[in-house]
PDB file of C-alpha atoms in Angstrom:
ATOM      1  CA  MET T  19       0.996  -2.663  24.438  1.00  0.00           C
ATOM      2  CA  ALA T  20      -0.245  -4.377  21.184  1.00  0.00           C
ATOM      3  CA  SER T  21      -3.359  -6.346  22.078  1.00  0.00           C
ATOM      4  CA  GLU T  22      -4.883  -9.471  19.578  1.00  0.00           C
ATOM      5  CA  LYS T  23      -7.044  -6.481  17.562  1.00  0.00           C
ATOM      6  CA  ASN T  24      -3.547  -4.612  17.123  1.00  0.00           C
ATOM      7  CA  PRO T  25      -0.726  -6.936  16.874  1.00  0.00           C
ATOM      8  CA  SER T  26       2.980  -5.615  17.250  1.00  0.00           C
ATOM      9  CA  VAL T  27       4.047  -3.935  13.683  1.00  0.00           C
ATOM     10  CA  ARG T  28       7.083  -4.124  12.398  1.00  0.00           C
ATOM     11  CA  LEU T  29       8.595  -2.584   8.834  1.00  0.00           C
ATOM     12  CA  LEU T  30      10.634  -4.789   7.209  1.00  0.00           C
ATOM     13  CA  VAL T  31      13.768  -3.320   5.152  1.00  0.00           C
ATOM     14  CA  LEU T  32      15.251  -5.742   2.627  1.00  0.00           C
ATOM     15  CA  ILE T  33      18.638  -4.811   0.819  1.00  0.00           C
ATOM     16  CA  THR T  34      19.445  -7.081  -2.016  1.00  0.00           C
ATOM     17  CA  THR T  35      21.328  -7.164  -5.626  1.00  0.00           C
ATOM     18  CA  GLU T  36      19.280  -7.118  -8.895  1.00  0.00           C
ATOM     19  CA  LYS T  37      19.689 -10.364  -9.812  1.00  0.00           C
ATOM     20  CA  LEU T  38      17.750 -11.371  -6.769  1.00  0.00           C
ATOM     21  CA  SER T  39      15.183  -9.114  -6.523  1.00  0.00           C
ATOM     22  CA  LYS T  40      13.108 -10.745  -8.784  1.00  0.00           C
ATOM     23  CA  LYS T  41      12.778 -13.636  -6.251  1.00  0.00           C
ATOM     24  CA  ALA T  42      12.263 -11.484  -3.592  1.00  0.00           C
ATOM     25  CA  GLU T  43       9.344  -9.456  -5.220  1.00  0.00           C
ATOM     26  CA  ASP T  44       7.791 -12.932  -6.017  1.00  0.00           C
ATOM     27  CA  MET T  45       7.906 -13.712  -2.748  1.00  0.00           C
ATOM     28  CA  PHE T  46       6.165 -10.536  -1.233  1.00  0.00           C
ATOM     29  CA  ASP T  47       3.447 -11.054  -4.108  1.00  0.00           C
ATOM     30  CA  GLU T  48       2.781 -14.693  -3.027  1.00  0.00           C
ATOM     31  CA  LEU T  49       1.910 -13.417   0.224  1.00  0.00           C
ATOM     32  CA  HIS T  50      -0.237 -10.666  -1.071  1.00  0.00           C
ATOM     33  CA  ILE T  51       1.320  -8.000   1.231  1.00  0.00           C
ATOM     34  CA  PRO T  52      -0.682  -4.990   0.972  1.00  0.00           C
ATOM     35  CA  ILE T  53       1.882  -1.991   1.885  1.00  0.00           C
ATOM     36  CA  GLN T  54       5.251  -2.375   0.223  1.00  0.00           C
ATOM     37  CA  TYR T  55       7.715  -0.082  -1.847  1.00  0.00           C
ATOM     38  CA  GLY T  56      10.864  -0.537  -3.701  1.00  0.00           C
ATOM     39  CA  VAL T  57      13.798   1.651  -3.981  1.00  0.00           C
ATOM     40  CA  ILE T  58      17.033   1.738  -6.727  1.00  0.00           C
ATOM     41  CA  ALA T  59      20.026   1.969  -4.625  1.00  0.00           C
ATOM     42  CA  GLU T  60      23.506   1.665  -4.543  1.00  0.00           C
ATOM     43  CA  GLY T  61      26.760  -0.148  -2.824  1.00  0.00           C
ATOM     44  CA  THR T  62      28.971   1.457  -1.752  1.00  0.00           C
ATOM     45  CA  ALA T  63      32.107  -1.221  -2.496  1.00  0.00           C
ATOM     46  CA  SER T  64      34.650   0.686  -4.267  1.00  0.00           C
ATOM     47  CA  SER T  65      35.245  -0.169  -8.566  1.00  0.00           C
ATOM     48  CA  GLU T  66      38.205  -1.800  -7.349  1.00  0.00           C
ATOM     49  CA  ILE T  67      36.547  -3.897  -5.097  1.00  0.00           C
ATOM     50  CA  LEU T  68      34.065  -4.671  -7.878  1.00  0.00           C
ATOM     51  CA  ASP T  69      36.670  -5.589 -10.407  1.00  0.00           C
ATOM     52  CA  MET T  70      38.492  -7.749  -7.842  1.00  0.00           C
ATOM     53  CA  LEU T  71      35.270  -9.582  -7.273  1.00  0.00           C
ATOM     54  CA  GLY T  72      34.366  -9.767 -10.860  1.00  0.00           C
ATOM     55  CA  LEU T  73      31.089  -7.950 -10.472  1.00  0.00           C
ATOM     56  CA  GLY T  74      29.792  -5.593 -12.733  1.00  0.00           C
ATOM     57  CA  SER T  75      27.801  -2.839 -10.557  1.00  0.00           C
ATOM     58  CA  THR T  76      26.827  -1.827  -6.981  1.00  0.00           C
ATOM     59  CA  GLU T  77      23.116  -1.034  -8.108  1.00  0.00           C
ATOM     60  CA  LYS T  78      20.963  -2.553  -5.548  1.00  0.00           C
ATOM     61  CA  ARG T  79      17.050  -3.031  -4.675  1.00  0.00           C
ATOM     62  CA  LEU T  80      15.870  -1.394  -1.424  1.00  0.00           C
ATOM     63  CA  TYR T  81      12.594  -3.312  -0.668  1.00  0.00           C
ATOM     64  CA  LEU T  82      10.160  -1.434   2.536  1.00  0.00           C
ATOM     65  CA  SER T  83       7.016  -3.702   3.725  1.00  0.00           C
ATOM     66  CA  ILE T  84       4.841  -2.959   6.783  1.00  0.00           C
ATOM     67  CA  LEU T  85       3.793  -6.235   8.601  1.00  0.00           C
ATOM     68  CA  PRO T  86       2.827  -8.080  11.789  1.00  0.00           C
ATOM     69  CA  LYS T  87       5.747  -9.070  13.903  1.00  0.00           C
ATOM     70  CA  VAL T  88       5.017 -12.771  13.660  1.00  0.00           C
ATOM     71  CA  VAL T  89       4.894 -12.723   9.235  1.00  0.00           C
ATOM     72  CA  ALA T  90       8.040 -10.118   9.417  1.00  0.00           C
ATOM     73  CA  ASP T  91       9.873 -12.634  11.824  1.00  0.00           C
ATOM     74  CA  LYS T  92       8.753 -15.808   9.655  1.00  0.00           C
ATOM     75  CA  LEU T  93       9.614 -13.796   6.214  1.00  0.00           C
ATOM     76  CA  LEU T  94      12.728 -12.813   7.023  1.00  0.00           C
ATOM     77  CA  CYS T  95      13.567 -16.556   7.388  1.00  0.00           C
ATOM     78  CA  ASN T  96      12.328 -17.457   4.330  1.00  0.00           C
ATOM     79  CA  LEU T  97      14.281 -14.729   2.493  1.00  0.00           C
ATOM     80  CA  HIS T  98      17.139 -15.901   4.322  1.00  0.00           C
ATOM     81  CA  SER T  99      16.823 -19.353   2.637  1.00  0.00           C
ATOM     82  CA  GLU T 100      15.668 -18.303  -0.242  1.00  0.00           C
ATOM     83  CA  LEU T 101      18.159 -15.825  -1.341  1.00  0.00           C
ATOM     84  CA  GLY T 102      20.895 -17.408   0.415  1.00  0.00           C
ATOM     85  CA  MET T 103      21.696 -14.405   2.849  1.00  0.00           C
ATOM     86  CA  SER T 104      24.608 -15.592   4.466  1.00  0.00           C
ATOM     87  CA  GLY T 105      26.665 -15.200   0.879  1.00  0.00           C
ATOM     88  CA  VAL T 106      28.324 -12.991  -0.124  1.00  0.00           C
ATOM     89  CA  ASN T 107      26.912  -9.957  -1.958  1.00  0.00           C
ATOM     90  CA  SER T 108      23.415 -11.692  -1.714  1.00  0.00           C
ATOM     91  CA  GLY T 109      21.686  -8.976   0.539  1.00  0.00           C
ATOM     92  CA  ILE T 110      20.951  -7.920   4.226  1.00  0.00           C
ATOM     93  CA  GLY T 111      17.012  -7.992   5.529  1.00  0.00           C
ATOM     94  CA  PHE T 112      16.321  -6.482   9.010  1.00  0.00           C
ATOM     95  CA  THR T 113      13.426  -5.280  11.194  1.00  0.00           C
ATOM     96  CA  ILE T 114      12.467  -1.917  12.843  1.00  0.00           C
ATOM     97  CA  ALA T 115       9.082  -1.485  15.558  1.00  0.00           C
ATOM     98  CA  VAL T 116       6.827   0.615  14.434  1.00  0.00           C
ATOM     99  CA  THR T 117       4.744   2.568  17.097  1.00  0.00           C
ATOM    100  CA  GLY T 118       1.530   3.851  15.314  1.00  0.00           C
ATOM    101  CA  ALA T 119      -0.386   3.902  11.932  1.00  0.00           C
ATOM    102  CA  ASN T 120      -3.512   5.082  10.439  1.00  0.00           C
ATOM    103  CA  ASN T 121      -6.681   2.674  11.199  1.00  0.00           C
ATOM    104  CA  LEU T 122      -6.690   1.207   7.568  1.00  0.00           C
ATOM    105  CA  LEU T 123      -2.898   0.317   7.502  1.00  0.00           C
ATOM    106  CA  LEU T 124      -4.142  -1.830  11.020  1.00  0.00           C
ATOM    107  CA  ARG T 125      -6.907  -3.494   9.822  1.00  0.00           C
ATOM    108  CA  MET T 126      -5.172  -4.711   6.943  1.00  0.00           C
ATOM    109  CA  ILE T 127      -2.083  -5.708   9.355  1.00  0.00           C
ATOM    110  CA  THR T 128      -4.432  -7.236  11.650  1.00  0.00           C
ATOM    111  CA  LYS T 129      -6.037  -9.583   8.902  1.00  0.00           C
ATOM    112  CA  MET T 130      -2.197 -10.538   7.983  1.00  0.00           C
ATOM    113  CA  ALA T 131      -1.806 -11.776  11.340  1.00  0.00           C
ATOM    114  CA  GLU T 132      -4.631 -14.024  10.975  1.00  0.00           C
ATOM    115  CA  PRO T 133      -4.070 -18.071  11.068  1.00  0.00           C
ATOM    116  CA  GLU T 134      -1.410 -19.314   8.041  1.00  0.00           C
ATOM    117  CA  GLU T 135      -3.381 -20.787   5.887  1.00  0.00           C
ATOM    118  CA  GLU T 136      -5.336 -17.381   5.340  1.00  0.00           C
ATOM    119  CA  THR T 137      -2.129 -14.980   5.177  1.00  0.00           C
ATOM    120  CA  GLY T 138      -0.002 -17.887   2.724  1.00  0.00           C
ATOM    121  CA  ASP T 139       2.766 -20.423   3.332  1.00  0.00           C
ATOM    122  CA  LEU T 140       5.064 -18.894   6.060  1.00  0.00           C
ATOM    123  CA  ASN T 141       6.078 -22.256   7.566  1.00  0.00           C
ATOM    124  CA  VAL T 142       9.759 -22.337   8.772  1.00  0.00           C
ATOM    125  CA  GLY T 143      11.343 -25.408   8.088  1.00  0.00           C
ATOM    126  CA  LYS T 144      14.141 -26.955  10.432  1.00  0.00           C
ATOM    127  CA  GLU T 145      16.664 -25.855   7.845  1.00  0.00           C
ATOM    128  CA  ASP T 146      15.649 -22.309   8.101  1.00  0.00           C
ATOM    129  CA  ASN T 147      15.174 -21.934  11.829  1.00  0.00           C
ATOM    130  CA  VAL T 148      18.049 -19.767  11.772  1.00  0.00           C
ATOM    131  CA  ASN T 149      19.271 -17.455  14.664  1.00  0.00           C
ATOM    132  CA  MET T 150      18.196 -14.009  14.194  1.00  0.00           C
ATOM    133  CA  ASP T 151      20.210 -11.480  15.811  1.00  0.00           C
ATOM    134  CA  GLU T 152      18.169  -9.284  18.287  1.00  0.00           C
ATOM    135  CA  LYS T 153      18.419  -6.327  20.127  1.00  0.00           C
ATOM    136  CA  LYS T 154      22.524  -6.332  18.937  1.00  0.00           C
ATOM    137  CA  TYR T 155      22.401  -3.546  15.910  1.00  0.00           C
ATOM    138  CA  THR T 156      21.361   0.384  15.278  1.00  0.00           C
ATOM    139  CA  LEU T 157      20.217   1.105  11.469  1.00  0.00           C
ATOM    140  CA  ILE T 158      22.382   4.582  11.053  1.00  0.00           C
ATOM    141  CA  ALA T 159      21.163   6.966   8.506  1.00  0.00           C
ATOM    142  CA  ALA T 160      23.127   9.885   7.210  1.00  0.00           C
ATOM    143  CA  VAL T 161      21.557  12.469   4.937  1.00  0.00           C
ATOM    144  CA  MET T 162      23.734  14.697   2.739  1.00  0.00           C
ATOM    145  CA  ASN T 163      24.304  16.644  -0.273  1.00  0.00           C
ATOM    146  CA  ARG T 164      24.351  14.513  -3.413  1.00  0.00           C
ATOM    147  CA  GLY T 165      28.225  13.767  -4.241  1.00  0.00           C
ATOM    148  CA  PHE T 166      29.433  13.283  -0.427  1.00  0.00           C
ATOM    149  CA  SER T 167      28.332   9.860   0.145  1.00  0.00           C
ATOM    150  CA  GLY T 168      31.621   7.916  -0.889  1.00  0.00           C
ATOM    151  CA  ASP T 169      33.590  10.379   1.333  1.00  0.00           C
ATOM    152  CA  VAL T 170      30.916   9.925   4.438  1.00  0.00           C
ATOM    153  CA  MET T 171      31.218   6.235   3.659  1.00  0.00           C
ATOM    154  CA  VAL T 172      35.334   6.400   4.374  1.00  0.00           C
ATOM    155  CA  ALA T 173      34.717   8.049   7.241  1.00  0.00           C
ATOM    156  CA  ALA T 174      32.399   5.558   8.555  1.00  0.00           C
ATOM    157  CA  ARG T 175      34.314   2.881   7.174  1.00  0.00           C
ATOM    158  CA  GLU T 176      37.467   4.499   9.501  1.00  0.00           C
ATOM    159  CA  ALA T 177      35.173   4.352  12.695  1.00  0.00           C
ATOM    160  CA  GLY T 178      34.319   0.819  12.100  1.00  0.00           C
ATOM    161  CA  ALA T 179      31.566   0.496   9.545  1.00  0.00           C
ATOM    162  CA  ARG T 180      31.619  -2.295   7.363  1.00  0.00           C
ATOM    163  CA  GLY T 181      29.799  -1.036   4.672  1.00  0.00           C
ATOM    164  CA  GLY T 182      26.761   1.041   3.553  1.00  0.00           C
ATOM    165  CA  THR T 183      23.843   1.418   1.083  1.00  0.00           C
ATOM    166  CA  VAL T 184      22.989   4.768  -0.804  1.00  0.00           C
ATOM    167  CA  VAL T 185      19.539   6.172  -1.537  1.00  0.00           C
ATOM    168  CA  HIS T 186      19.200   9.357  -3.875  1.00  0.00           C
ATOM    169  CA  SER T 187      16.458  11.791  -2.651  1.00  0.00           C
ATOM    170  CA  ARG T 188      14.872  15.564  -2.774  1.00  0.00           C
ATOM    171  CA  GLN T 189      14.607  17.434   0.000  1.00  0.00           C
ATOM    172  CA  LEU T 190      11.462  18.894   0.586  1.00  0.00           C
ATOM    173  CA  ILE T 191      11.580  22.362   1.945  1.00  0.00           C
ATOM    174  CA  ASN T 192      10.426  25.793   0.933  1.00  0.00           C
ATOM    175  CA  GLU T 193      12.411  28.779   0.796  1.00  0.00           C
ATOM    176  CA  GLU T 194      10.951  30.931   3.922  1.00  0.00           C
ATOM    177  CA  THR T 195      11.262  27.812   5.831  1.00  0.00           C
ATOM    178  CA  ALA T 196      15.035  27.474   4.610  1.00  0.00           C
ATOM    179  CA  GLY T 197      16.067  30.905   5.217  1.00  0.00           C
ATOM    180  CA  PHE T 198      14.569  30.848   8.647  1.00  0.00           C
ATOM    181  CA  TRP T 199      16.929  27.693   9.617  1.00  0.00           C
ATOM    182  CA  GLY T 200      19.632  28.733   7.509  1.00  0.00           C
ATOM    183  CA  ILE T 201      19.738  25.886   5.694  1.00  0.00           C
ATOM    184  CA  SER T 202      20.649  25.501   2.180  1.00  0.00           C
ATOM    185  CA  MET T 203      18.569  25.225  -0.416  1.00  0.00           C
ATOM    186  CA  ASN T 204      20.060  22.460  -2.724  1.00  0.00           C
ATOM    187  CA  GLU T 205      17.688  19.757  -3.036  1.00  0.00           C
ATOM    188  CA  GLU T 206      19.844  16.787  -4.328  1.00  0.00           C
ATOM    189  CA  LYS T 207      20.111  14.288  -1.509  1.00  0.00           C
ATOM    190  CA  GLU T 208      22.019  11.510  -0.616  1.00  0.00           C
ATOM    191  CA  ILE T 209      20.573   9.083   2.190  1.00  0.00           C
ATOM    192  CA  LEU T 210      23.470   6.756   3.374  1.00  0.00           C
ATOM    193  CA  LEU T 211      22.049   3.741   5.030  1.00  0.00           C
ATOM    194  CA  ILE T 212      24.451   1.767   7.759  1.00  0.00           C
ATOM    195  CA  ILE T 213      23.782  -1.189   9.717  1.00  0.00           C
ATOM    196  CA  SER T 214      26.013  -0.784  12.832  1.00  0.00           C
ATOM    197  CA  ASP T 215      26.821  -2.994  16.185  1.00  0.00           C
ATOM    198  CA  CYS T 216      25.359  -1.021  18.741  1.00  0.00           C
ATOM    199  CA  GLU T 217      29.108  -0.725  20.296  1.00  0.00           C
ATOM    200  CA  ASN T 218      30.165   0.889  17.049  1.00  0.00           C
ATOM    201  CA  LYS T 219      27.593   3.516  16.757  1.00  0.00           C
ATOM    202  CA  VAL T 220      28.542   6.379  18.360  1.00  0.00           C
ATOM    203  CA  ASN T 221      32.016   6.239  17.049  1.00  0.00           C
ATOM    204  CA  ILE T 222      30.592   5.784  13.474  1.00  0.00           C
ATOM    205  CA  MET T 223      27.876   9.193  13.884  1.00  0.00           C
ATOM    206  CA  LYS T 224      30.874  11.152  15.394  1.00  0.00           C
ATOM    207  CA  ALA T 225      33.042  10.751  12.854  1.00  0.00           C
ATOM    208  CA  ILE T 226      30.218  11.391  10.177  1.00  0.00           C
ATOM    209  CA  SER T 227      29.226  14.510  11.918  1.00  0.00           C
ATOM    210  CA  ASP T 228      32.856  15.712  12.634  1.00  0.00           C
ATOM    211  CA  ARG T 229      33.704  15.965   9.244  1.00  0.00           C
ATOM    212  CA  PHE T 230      30.238  16.173   7.278  1.00  0.00           C
ATOM    213  CA  GLY T 231      27.825  18.068   9.547  1.00  0.00           C
ATOM    214  CA  MET T 232      25.612  20.640   9.017  1.00  0.00           C
ATOM    215  CA  GLN T 233      28.870  23.289   9.092  1.00  0.00           C
ATOM    216  CA  SER T 234      30.281  21.575   6.108  1.00  0.00           C
ATOM    217  CA  GLU T 235      30.179  21.824   2.439  1.00  0.00           C
ATOM    218  CA  ALA T 236      28.118  18.169   2.582  1.00  0.00           C
ATOM    219  CA  LYS T 237      25.152  20.015   5.257  1.00  0.00           C
ATOM    220  CA  GLY T 238      24.980  16.428   6.709  1.00  0.00           C
ATOM    221  CA  ASN T 239      22.943  15.364   9.177  1.00  0.00           C
ATOM    222  CA  VAL T 240      22.778  11.395  10.986  1.00  0.00           C
ATOM    223  CA  ILE T 241      20.435   9.954  12.957  1.00  0.00           C
ATOM    224  CA  SER T 242      19.887   6.434  14.509  1.00  0.00           C
ATOM    225  CA  LEU T 243      17.273   3.811  14.981  1.00  0.00           C
ATOM    226  CA  PRO T 244      17.339   0.448  16.683  1.00  0.00           C
ATOM    227  CA  ILE T 245      17.169  -2.666  14.618  1.00  0.00           C
ATOM    228  CA  ASP T 246      14.153  -5.097  15.850  1.00  0.00           C
ATOM    229  CA  THR T 247      15.869  -7.954  14.302  1.00  0.00           C
ATOM    230  CA  VAL T 248      18.736  -8.251  11.387  1.00  0.00           C
ATOM    231  CA  MET T 249      19.674 -11.422   8.923  1.00  0.00           C
ATOM    232  CA  GLY T 250      22.581 -11.604   6.586  1.00  0.00           C
ATOM    233  CA  ILE T 251      25.499  -9.735   8.500  1.00  0.00           C
TER     234      ILE T 251
END
C-alpha cells in the first residue's frame, strides 16, 4: 500500500497531433516534470479517410510521463481542456498504474506530490471538472514485423477496435538467444497501440493472434495492460 512517503504512481500516456504537440510540451515544461519521453508515431486512418477529412498526415506525438496519481489525474483534466481532447483528431490521454520504481525516481515523484504551490498550478476549475472513465478500458499492444501494422489494424477493426497508433521500434535480441527460442532475427518492428473497452479486449486480441501470431509471417505478439483513467474517447 502506498504511504505519504511513497505516493501512488502513474504512467501518463498522451497521444496527440503534431499541431497540438507544442502546446502539450509547454504544459509539461511548466510543471517541471522530471521524467518524460516523446516519440514520433503514426495514426492508423487510411489515406481515403484523411482525404475526406482534409487532413494531410497521420503523424502523431506520443508522450510518456511518470507522475504521482494526484498530479496525473489533474494534468489529464488540464490536457483535456487545453487540447480540446473531446474533439475530432485532437488526442487521447490515459494513465497506467506503476507498481515499482527506483529510489531516485520515487524521491522526485514524492516531491511532486507535495502542496500545489510547490509543484505548479494544477487547479481544476468547474469547467474542467469532466468525468474520467476509470477501469472501463484496456491498452492492447501488438508487436510485429515492420510492414504488417496496417493489416493487423484491419483485423482489429473487424473485431471491434476503433483505431490505433503505430510506433516504429527495433527488437533487441542476440543471435544465440534467437536461435534458442526459434525467433526470427528481423530487428525492425512495429508496435500497434489500441485502446479498447474491456468487453472487446479478448475478441481483438484473438483476432490479431489468430492471423498475425508467432507462426505467421508477421511474427506478432500481443499483450494487454489495465488502464487506470482515460480521457479523449
